[in-house]
PDB file of C-alpha atoms in Angstrom:
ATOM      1  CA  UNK A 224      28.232 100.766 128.985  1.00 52.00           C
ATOM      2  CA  UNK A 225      30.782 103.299 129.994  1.00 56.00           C
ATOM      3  CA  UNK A 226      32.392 105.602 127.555  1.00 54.00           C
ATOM      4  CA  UNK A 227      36.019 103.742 127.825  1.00 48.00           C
ATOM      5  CA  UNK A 228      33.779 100.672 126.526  1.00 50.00           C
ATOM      6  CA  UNK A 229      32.303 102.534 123.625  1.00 51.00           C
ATOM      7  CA  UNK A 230      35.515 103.415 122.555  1.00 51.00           C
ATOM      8  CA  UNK A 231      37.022 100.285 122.703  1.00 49.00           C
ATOM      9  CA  UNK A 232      34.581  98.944 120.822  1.00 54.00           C
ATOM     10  CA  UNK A 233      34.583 101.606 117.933  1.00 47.00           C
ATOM     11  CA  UNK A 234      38.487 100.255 117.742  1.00 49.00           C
ATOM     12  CA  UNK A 235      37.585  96.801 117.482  1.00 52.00           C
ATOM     13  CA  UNK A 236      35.102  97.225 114.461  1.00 57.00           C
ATOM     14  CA  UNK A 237      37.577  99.832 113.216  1.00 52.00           C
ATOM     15  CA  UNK A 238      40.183  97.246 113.158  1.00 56.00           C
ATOM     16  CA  UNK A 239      37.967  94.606 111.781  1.00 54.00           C
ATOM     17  CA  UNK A 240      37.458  96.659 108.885  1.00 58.00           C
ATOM     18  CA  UNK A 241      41.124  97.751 108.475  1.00 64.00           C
ATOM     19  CA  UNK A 242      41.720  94.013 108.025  1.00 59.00           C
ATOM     20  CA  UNK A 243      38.885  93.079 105.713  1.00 60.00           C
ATOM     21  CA  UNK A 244      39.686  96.148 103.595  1.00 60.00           C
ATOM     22  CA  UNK A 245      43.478  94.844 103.462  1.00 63.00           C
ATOM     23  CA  UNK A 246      42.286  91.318 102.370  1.00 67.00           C
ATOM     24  CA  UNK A 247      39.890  92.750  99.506  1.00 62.00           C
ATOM     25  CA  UNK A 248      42.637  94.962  98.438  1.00 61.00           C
ATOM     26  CA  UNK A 249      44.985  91.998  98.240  1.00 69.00           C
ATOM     27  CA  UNK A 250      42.720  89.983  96.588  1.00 68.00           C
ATOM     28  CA  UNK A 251      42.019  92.765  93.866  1.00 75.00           C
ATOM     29  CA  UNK A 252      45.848  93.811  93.464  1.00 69.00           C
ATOM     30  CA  UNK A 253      47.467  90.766  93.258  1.00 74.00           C
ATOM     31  CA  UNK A 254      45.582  89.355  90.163  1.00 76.00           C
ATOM     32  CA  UNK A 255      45.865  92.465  88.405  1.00 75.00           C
ATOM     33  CA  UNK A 256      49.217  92.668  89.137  1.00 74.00           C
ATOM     34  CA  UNK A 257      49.668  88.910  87.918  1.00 76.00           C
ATOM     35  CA  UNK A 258      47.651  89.840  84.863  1.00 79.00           C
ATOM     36  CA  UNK A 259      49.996  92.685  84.090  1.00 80.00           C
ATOM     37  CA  UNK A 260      53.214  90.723  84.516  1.00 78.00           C
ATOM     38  CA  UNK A 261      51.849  87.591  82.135  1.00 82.00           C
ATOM     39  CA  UNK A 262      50.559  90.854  79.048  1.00 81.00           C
ATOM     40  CA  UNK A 263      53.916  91.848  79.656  1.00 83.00           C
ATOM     41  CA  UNK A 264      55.897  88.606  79.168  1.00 81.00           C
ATOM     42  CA  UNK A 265      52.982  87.626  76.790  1.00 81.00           C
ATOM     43  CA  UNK A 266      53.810  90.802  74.651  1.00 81.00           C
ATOM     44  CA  UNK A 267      56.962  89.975  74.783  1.00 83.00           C
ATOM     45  CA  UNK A 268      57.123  86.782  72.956  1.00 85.00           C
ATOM     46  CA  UNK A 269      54.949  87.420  70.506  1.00 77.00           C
ATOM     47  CA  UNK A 270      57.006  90.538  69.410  1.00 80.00           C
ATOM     48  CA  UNK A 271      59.998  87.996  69.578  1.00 80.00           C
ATOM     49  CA  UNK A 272      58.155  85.415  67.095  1.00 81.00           C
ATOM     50  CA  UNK A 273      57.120  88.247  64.664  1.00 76.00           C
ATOM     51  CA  UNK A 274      60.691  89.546  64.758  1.00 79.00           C
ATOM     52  CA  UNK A 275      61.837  85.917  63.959  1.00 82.00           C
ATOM     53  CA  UNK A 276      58.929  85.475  61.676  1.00 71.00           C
ATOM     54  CA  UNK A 277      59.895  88.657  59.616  1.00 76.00           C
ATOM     55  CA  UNK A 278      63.824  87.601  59.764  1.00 80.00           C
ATOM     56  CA  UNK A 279      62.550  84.206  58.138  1.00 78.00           C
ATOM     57  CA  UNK A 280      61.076  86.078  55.532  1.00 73.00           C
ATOM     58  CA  UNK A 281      57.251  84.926  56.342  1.00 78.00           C
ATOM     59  CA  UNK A 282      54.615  87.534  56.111  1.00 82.00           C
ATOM     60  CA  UNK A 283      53.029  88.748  59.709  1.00 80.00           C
ATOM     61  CA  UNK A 284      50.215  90.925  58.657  1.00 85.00           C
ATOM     62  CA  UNK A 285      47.242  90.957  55.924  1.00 82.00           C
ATOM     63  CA  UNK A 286      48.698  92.834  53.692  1.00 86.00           C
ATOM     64  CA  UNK A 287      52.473  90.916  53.720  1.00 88.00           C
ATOM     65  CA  UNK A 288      50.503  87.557  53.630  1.00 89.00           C
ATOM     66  CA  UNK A 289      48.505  89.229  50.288  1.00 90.00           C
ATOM     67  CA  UNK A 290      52.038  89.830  48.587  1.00 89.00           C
ATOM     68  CA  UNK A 291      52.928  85.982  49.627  1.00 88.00           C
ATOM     69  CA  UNK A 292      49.552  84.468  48.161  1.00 91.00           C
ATOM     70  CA  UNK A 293      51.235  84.300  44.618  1.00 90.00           C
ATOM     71  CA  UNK A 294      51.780  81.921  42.142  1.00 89.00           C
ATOM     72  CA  UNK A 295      55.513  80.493  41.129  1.00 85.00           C
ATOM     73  CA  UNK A 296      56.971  82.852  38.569  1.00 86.00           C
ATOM     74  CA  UNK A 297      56.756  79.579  35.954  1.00 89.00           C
ATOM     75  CA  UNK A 298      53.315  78.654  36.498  1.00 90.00           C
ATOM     76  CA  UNK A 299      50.223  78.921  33.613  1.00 94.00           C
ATOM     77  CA  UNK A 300      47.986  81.137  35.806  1.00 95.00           C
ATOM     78  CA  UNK A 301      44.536  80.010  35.619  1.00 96.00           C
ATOM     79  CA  UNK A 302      42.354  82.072  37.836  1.00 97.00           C
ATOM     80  CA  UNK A 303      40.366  83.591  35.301  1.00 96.00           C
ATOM     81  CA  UNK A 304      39.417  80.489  33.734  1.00 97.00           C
ATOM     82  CA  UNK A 305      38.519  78.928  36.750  1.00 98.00           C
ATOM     83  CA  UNK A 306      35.980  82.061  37.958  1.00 97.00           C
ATOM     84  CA  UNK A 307      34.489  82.109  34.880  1.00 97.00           C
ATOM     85  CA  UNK A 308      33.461  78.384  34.671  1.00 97.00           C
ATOM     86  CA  UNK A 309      31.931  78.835  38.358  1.00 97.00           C
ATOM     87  CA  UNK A 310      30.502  81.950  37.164  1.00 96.00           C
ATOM     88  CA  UNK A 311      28.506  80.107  34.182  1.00 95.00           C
ATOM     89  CA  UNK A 312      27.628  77.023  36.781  1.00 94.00           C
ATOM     90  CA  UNK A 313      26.194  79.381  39.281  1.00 92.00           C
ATOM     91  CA  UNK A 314      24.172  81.015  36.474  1.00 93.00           C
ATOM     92  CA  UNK A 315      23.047  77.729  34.636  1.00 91.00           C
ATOM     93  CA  UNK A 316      20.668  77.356  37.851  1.00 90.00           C
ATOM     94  CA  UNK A 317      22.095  74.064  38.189  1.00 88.00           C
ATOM     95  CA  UNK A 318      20.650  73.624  41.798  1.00 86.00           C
ATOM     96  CA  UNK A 319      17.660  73.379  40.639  1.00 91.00           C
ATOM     97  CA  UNK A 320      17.809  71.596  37.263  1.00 92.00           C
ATOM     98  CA  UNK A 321      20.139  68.944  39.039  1.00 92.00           C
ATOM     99  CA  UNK A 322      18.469  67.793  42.631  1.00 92.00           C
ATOM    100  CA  UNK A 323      17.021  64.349  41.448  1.00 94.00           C
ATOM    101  CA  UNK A 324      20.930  63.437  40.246  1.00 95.00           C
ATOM    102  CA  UNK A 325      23.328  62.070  42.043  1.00 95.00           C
ATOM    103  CA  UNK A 326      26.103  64.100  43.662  1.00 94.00           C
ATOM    104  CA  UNK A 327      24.549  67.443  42.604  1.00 93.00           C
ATOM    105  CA  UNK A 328      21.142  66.526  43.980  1.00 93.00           C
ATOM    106  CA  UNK A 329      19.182  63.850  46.136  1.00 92.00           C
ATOM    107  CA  UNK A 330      19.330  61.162  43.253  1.00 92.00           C
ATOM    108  CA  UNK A 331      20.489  57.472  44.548  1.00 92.00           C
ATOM    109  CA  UNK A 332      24.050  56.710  44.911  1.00 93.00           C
ATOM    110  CA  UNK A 333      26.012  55.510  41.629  1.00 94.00           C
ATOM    111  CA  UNK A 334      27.146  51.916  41.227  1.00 93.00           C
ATOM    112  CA  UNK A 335      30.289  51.075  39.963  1.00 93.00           C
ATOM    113  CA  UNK A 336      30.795  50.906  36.179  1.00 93.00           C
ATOM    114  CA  UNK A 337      29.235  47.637  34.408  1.00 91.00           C
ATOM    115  CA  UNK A 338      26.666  48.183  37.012  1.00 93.00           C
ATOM    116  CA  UNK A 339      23.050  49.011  36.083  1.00 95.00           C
ATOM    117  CA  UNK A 340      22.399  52.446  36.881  1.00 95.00           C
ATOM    118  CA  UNK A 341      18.892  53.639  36.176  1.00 95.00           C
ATOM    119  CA  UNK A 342      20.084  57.367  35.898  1.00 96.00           C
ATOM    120  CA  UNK A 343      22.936  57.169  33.465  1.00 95.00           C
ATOM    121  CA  UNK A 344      20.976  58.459  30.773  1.00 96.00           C
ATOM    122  CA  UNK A 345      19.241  61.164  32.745  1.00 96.00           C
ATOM    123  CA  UNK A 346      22.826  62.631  34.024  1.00 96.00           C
ATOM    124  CA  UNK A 347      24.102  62.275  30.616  1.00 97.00           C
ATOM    125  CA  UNK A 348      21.712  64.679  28.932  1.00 96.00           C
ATOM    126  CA  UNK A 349      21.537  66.795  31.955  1.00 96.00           C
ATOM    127  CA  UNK A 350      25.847  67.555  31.265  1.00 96.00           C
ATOM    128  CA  UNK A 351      24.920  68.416  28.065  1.00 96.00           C
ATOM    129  CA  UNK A 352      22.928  71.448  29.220  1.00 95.00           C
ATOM    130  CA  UNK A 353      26.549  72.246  31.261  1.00 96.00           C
ATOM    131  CA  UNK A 354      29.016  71.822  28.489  1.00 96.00           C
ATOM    132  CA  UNK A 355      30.218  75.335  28.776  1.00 96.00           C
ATOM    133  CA  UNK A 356      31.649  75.407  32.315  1.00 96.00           C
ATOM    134  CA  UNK A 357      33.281  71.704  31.849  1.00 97.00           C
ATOM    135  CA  UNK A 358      35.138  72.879  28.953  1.00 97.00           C
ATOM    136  CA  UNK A 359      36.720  75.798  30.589  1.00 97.00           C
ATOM    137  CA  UNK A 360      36.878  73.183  33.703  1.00 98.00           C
ATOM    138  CA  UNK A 361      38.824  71.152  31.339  1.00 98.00           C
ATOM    139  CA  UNK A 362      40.669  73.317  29.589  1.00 97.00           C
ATOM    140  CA  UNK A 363      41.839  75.372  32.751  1.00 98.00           C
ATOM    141  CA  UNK A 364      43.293  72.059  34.005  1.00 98.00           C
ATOM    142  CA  UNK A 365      45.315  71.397  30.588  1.00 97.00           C
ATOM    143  CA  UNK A 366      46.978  74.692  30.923  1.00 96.00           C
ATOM    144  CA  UNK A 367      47.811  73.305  34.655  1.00 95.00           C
ATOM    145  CA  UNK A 368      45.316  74.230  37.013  1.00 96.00           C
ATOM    146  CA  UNK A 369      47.181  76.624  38.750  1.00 96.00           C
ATOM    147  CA  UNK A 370      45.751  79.972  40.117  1.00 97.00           C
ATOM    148  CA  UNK A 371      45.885  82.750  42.566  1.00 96.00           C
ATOM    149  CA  UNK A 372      42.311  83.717  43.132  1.00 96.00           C
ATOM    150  CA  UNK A 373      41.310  87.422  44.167  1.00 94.00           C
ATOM    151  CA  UNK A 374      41.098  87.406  47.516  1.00 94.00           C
ATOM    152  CA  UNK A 375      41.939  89.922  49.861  1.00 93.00           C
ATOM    153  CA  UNK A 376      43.909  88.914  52.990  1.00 92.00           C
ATOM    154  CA  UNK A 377      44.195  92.112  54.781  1.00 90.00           C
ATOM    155  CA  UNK A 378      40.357  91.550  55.525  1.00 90.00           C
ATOM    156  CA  UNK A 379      41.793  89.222  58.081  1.00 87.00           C
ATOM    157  CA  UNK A 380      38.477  86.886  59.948  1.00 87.00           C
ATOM    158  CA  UNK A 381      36.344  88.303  57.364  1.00 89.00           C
ATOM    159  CA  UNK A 382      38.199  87.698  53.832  1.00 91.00           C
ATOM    160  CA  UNK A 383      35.742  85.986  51.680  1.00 92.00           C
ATOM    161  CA  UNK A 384      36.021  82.915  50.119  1.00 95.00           C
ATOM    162  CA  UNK A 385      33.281  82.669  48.158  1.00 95.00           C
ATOM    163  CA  UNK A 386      35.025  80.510  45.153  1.00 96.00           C
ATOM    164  CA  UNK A 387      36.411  77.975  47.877  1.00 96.00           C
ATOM    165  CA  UNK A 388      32.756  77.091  48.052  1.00 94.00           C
ATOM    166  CA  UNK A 389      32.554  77.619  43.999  1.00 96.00           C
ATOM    167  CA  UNK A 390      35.262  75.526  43.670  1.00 97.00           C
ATOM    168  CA  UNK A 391      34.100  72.692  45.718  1.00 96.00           C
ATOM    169  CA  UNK A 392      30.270  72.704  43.548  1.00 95.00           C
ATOM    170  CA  UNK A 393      32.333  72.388  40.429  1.00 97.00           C
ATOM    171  CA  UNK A 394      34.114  69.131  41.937  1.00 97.00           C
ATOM    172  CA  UNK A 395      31.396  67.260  42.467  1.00 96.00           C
ATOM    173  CA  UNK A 396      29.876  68.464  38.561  1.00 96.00           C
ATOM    174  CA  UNK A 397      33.105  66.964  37.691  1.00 98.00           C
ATOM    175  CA  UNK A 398      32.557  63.817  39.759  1.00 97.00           C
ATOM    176  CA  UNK A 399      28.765  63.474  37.429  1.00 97.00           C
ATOM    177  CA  UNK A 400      30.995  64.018  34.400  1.00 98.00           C
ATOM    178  CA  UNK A 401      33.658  60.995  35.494  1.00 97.00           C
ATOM    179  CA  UNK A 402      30.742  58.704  36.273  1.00 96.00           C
ATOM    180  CA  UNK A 403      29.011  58.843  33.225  1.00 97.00           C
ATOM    181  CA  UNK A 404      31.866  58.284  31.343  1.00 96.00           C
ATOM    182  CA  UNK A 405      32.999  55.318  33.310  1.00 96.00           C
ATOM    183  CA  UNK A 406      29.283  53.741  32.783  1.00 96.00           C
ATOM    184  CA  UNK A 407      29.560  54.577  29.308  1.00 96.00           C
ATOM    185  CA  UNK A 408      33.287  52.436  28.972  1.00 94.00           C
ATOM    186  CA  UNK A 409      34.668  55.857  27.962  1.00 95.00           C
ATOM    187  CA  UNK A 410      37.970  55.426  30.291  1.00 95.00           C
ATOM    188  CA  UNK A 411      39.584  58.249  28.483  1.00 96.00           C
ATOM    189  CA  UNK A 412      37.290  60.876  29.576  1.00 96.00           C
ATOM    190  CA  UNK A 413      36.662  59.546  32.672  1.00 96.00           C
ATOM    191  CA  UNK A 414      40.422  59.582  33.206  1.00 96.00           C
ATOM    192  CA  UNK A 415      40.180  63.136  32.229  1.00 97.00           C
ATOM    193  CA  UNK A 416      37.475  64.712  34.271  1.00 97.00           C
ATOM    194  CA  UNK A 417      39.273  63.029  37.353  1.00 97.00           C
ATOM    195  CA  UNK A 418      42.713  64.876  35.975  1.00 97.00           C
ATOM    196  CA  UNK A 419      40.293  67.839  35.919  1.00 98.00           C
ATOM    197  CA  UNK A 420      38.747  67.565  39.234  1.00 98.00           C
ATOM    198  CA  UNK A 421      42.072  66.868  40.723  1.00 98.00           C
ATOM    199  CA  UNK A 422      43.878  69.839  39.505  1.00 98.00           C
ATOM    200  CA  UNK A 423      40.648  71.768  40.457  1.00 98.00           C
ATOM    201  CA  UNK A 424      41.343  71.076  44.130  1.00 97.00           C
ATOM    202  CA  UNK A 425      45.403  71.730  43.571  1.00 97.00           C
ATOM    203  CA  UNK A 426      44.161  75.651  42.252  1.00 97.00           C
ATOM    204  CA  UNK A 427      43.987  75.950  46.083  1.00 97.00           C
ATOM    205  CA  UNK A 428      47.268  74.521  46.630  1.00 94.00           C
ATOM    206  CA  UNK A 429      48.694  77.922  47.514  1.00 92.00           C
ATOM    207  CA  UNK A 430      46.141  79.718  49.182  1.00 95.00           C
ATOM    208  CA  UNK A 431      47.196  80.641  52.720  1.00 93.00           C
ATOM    209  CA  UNK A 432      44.169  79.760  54.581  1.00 94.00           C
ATOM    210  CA  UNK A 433      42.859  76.846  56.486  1.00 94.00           C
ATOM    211  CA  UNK A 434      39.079  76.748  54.952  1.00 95.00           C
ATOM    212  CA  UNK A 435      40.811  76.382  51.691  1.00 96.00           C
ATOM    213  CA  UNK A 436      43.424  74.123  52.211  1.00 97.00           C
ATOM    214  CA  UNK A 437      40.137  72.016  53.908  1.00 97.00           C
ATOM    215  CA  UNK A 438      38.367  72.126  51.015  1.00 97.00           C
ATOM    216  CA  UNK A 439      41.204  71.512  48.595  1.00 97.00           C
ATOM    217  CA  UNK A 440      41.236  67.873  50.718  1.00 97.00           C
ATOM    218  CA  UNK A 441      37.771  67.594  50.358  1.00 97.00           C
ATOM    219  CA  UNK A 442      37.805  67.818  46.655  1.00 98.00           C
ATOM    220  CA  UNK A 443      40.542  65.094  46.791  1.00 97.00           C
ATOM    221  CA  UNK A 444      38.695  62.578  48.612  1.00 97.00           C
ATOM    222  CA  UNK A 445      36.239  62.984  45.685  1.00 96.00           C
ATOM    223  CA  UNK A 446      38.354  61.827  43.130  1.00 97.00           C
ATOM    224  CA  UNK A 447      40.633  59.238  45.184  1.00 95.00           C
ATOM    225  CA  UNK A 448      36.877  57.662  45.775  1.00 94.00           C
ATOM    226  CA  UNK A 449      36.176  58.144  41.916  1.00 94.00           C
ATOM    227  CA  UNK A 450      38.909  56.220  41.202  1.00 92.00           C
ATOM    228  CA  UNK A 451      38.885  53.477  43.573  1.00 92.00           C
ATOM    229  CA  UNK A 452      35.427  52.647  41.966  1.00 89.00           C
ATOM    230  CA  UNK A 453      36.766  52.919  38.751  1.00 90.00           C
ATOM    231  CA  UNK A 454      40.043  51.421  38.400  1.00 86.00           C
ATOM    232  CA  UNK A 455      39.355  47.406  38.173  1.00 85.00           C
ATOM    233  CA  UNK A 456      36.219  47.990  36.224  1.00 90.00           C
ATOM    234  CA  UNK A 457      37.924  50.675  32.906  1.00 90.00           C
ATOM    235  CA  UNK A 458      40.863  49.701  30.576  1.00 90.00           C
ATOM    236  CA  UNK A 459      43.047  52.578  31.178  1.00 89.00           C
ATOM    237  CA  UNK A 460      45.434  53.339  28.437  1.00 90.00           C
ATOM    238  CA  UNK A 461      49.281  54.161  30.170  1.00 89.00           C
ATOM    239  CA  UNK A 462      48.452  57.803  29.353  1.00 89.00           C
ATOM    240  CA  UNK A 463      45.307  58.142  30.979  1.00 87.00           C
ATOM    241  CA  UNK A 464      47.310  56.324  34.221  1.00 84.00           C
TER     242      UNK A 464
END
């Protein structure tokens, strides 16, 4: 091959590279580029919704949503009352006094009132050994129910919600307490620990946070169930209604 050749062929590769270099450097640039442009316009509105956020008067950030969680200046608050009946549950070792009951446990499911229900007795004497927590259960409810619980939202992701959970473990303690009443023709207190379990799940009424609010529905569907299987089977006095 003849040196003209040689050299004509060192172009051609040359060239062949030139054009696969401009193709990868296309191929990098213009998705970064596109990437840049859509942070930009991203960044953009986003600053525009906090702006109109803030304007609104909503809080944007952990600390302005921790000076939002708060109750209505004419609300009873009952936070403390609340913690403190978890905080006796928790330490009454329920879990493991309770698992052959229903609800708390593995016991069988409960029949409606007038039905025969071979653990009535059982759950009654076992809410006996609990009487301290329900009464604060109770009488946090008569004073309303309401709360702001100590929580801090700046924590973002990783704010605990450890009495959501509390909260919840109470309900269905509550539940126990409704049903024994019921099968003991006690509508009054049944009436009253549904009240009670209601306005346990409305303490989370004003908590900013999804897990909460889930839960608060959760503890709901307890009672609307409780008293779908009572009402029919109680004489309700127009108070208790």
């Amino acid at each position: 091959m003849s040196e003209h050749d040689e050299r004509q062929r060192g172009k051609g590769k040359l060239g062949v590279l030139m054009v696969l270099g401009g193709l990868a450097l296309i191929l990098i640039v213009i998705p970064v580029l596109s990437l840049l442009v859509w942070t930009m316009q991203s960044s953009r509105r986003a600053n525009a919704e906090i702006a109109a956020l803030r304007a609104s008067g909503a809080p944007v950030n952990g600390g302005e949503l921790n000076a939002f969680y708060a109750l209505p200046a004419n609300e009873t608050d009952c936070s403390a009352l609340w913690l403190e009946a978890f905080r006796q549950l928790e330490q009454s070792g329920y879990q493991t006094t309770a698992q052959d009951l229903p609800i708390l446990g593995s016991g069988a499911e409960i029949p409606p009132p007038g039905d025969e229900w071979p653990q009535k007795e059982a759950a009654a004497q076992w809410l006996a050994t609990v009487a301290e927590p329900l009464q604060r259960l109770h009488r946090a409810a008569d004073q309303g129910g309401k709360a702001r619980y100590p929580i801090d939202l700046s924590a973002g992701i990783a704010t605990l919600l450890t009495h959501a959970q509390q909260a919840r473990d109470a309900a269905r303690l509550l539940a126990l307490e409704a049903s024994v009443q019921a099968h003991q023709g006690d509508a009054s207190a049944a009436a009253r620990a549904i009240r009670t379990g209601l306005r346990l799940g409305g303490s989370l009424e004003h908590e900013p946070v999804l897990i909460s609010q889930l839960v608060r529905f959760a503890i709901d569907g307890i009672f609307y169930d409780q008293i779908k299987r009572d009402v029919g089977r109680l004489e309700f006095s127009d108070d208790d209604l």
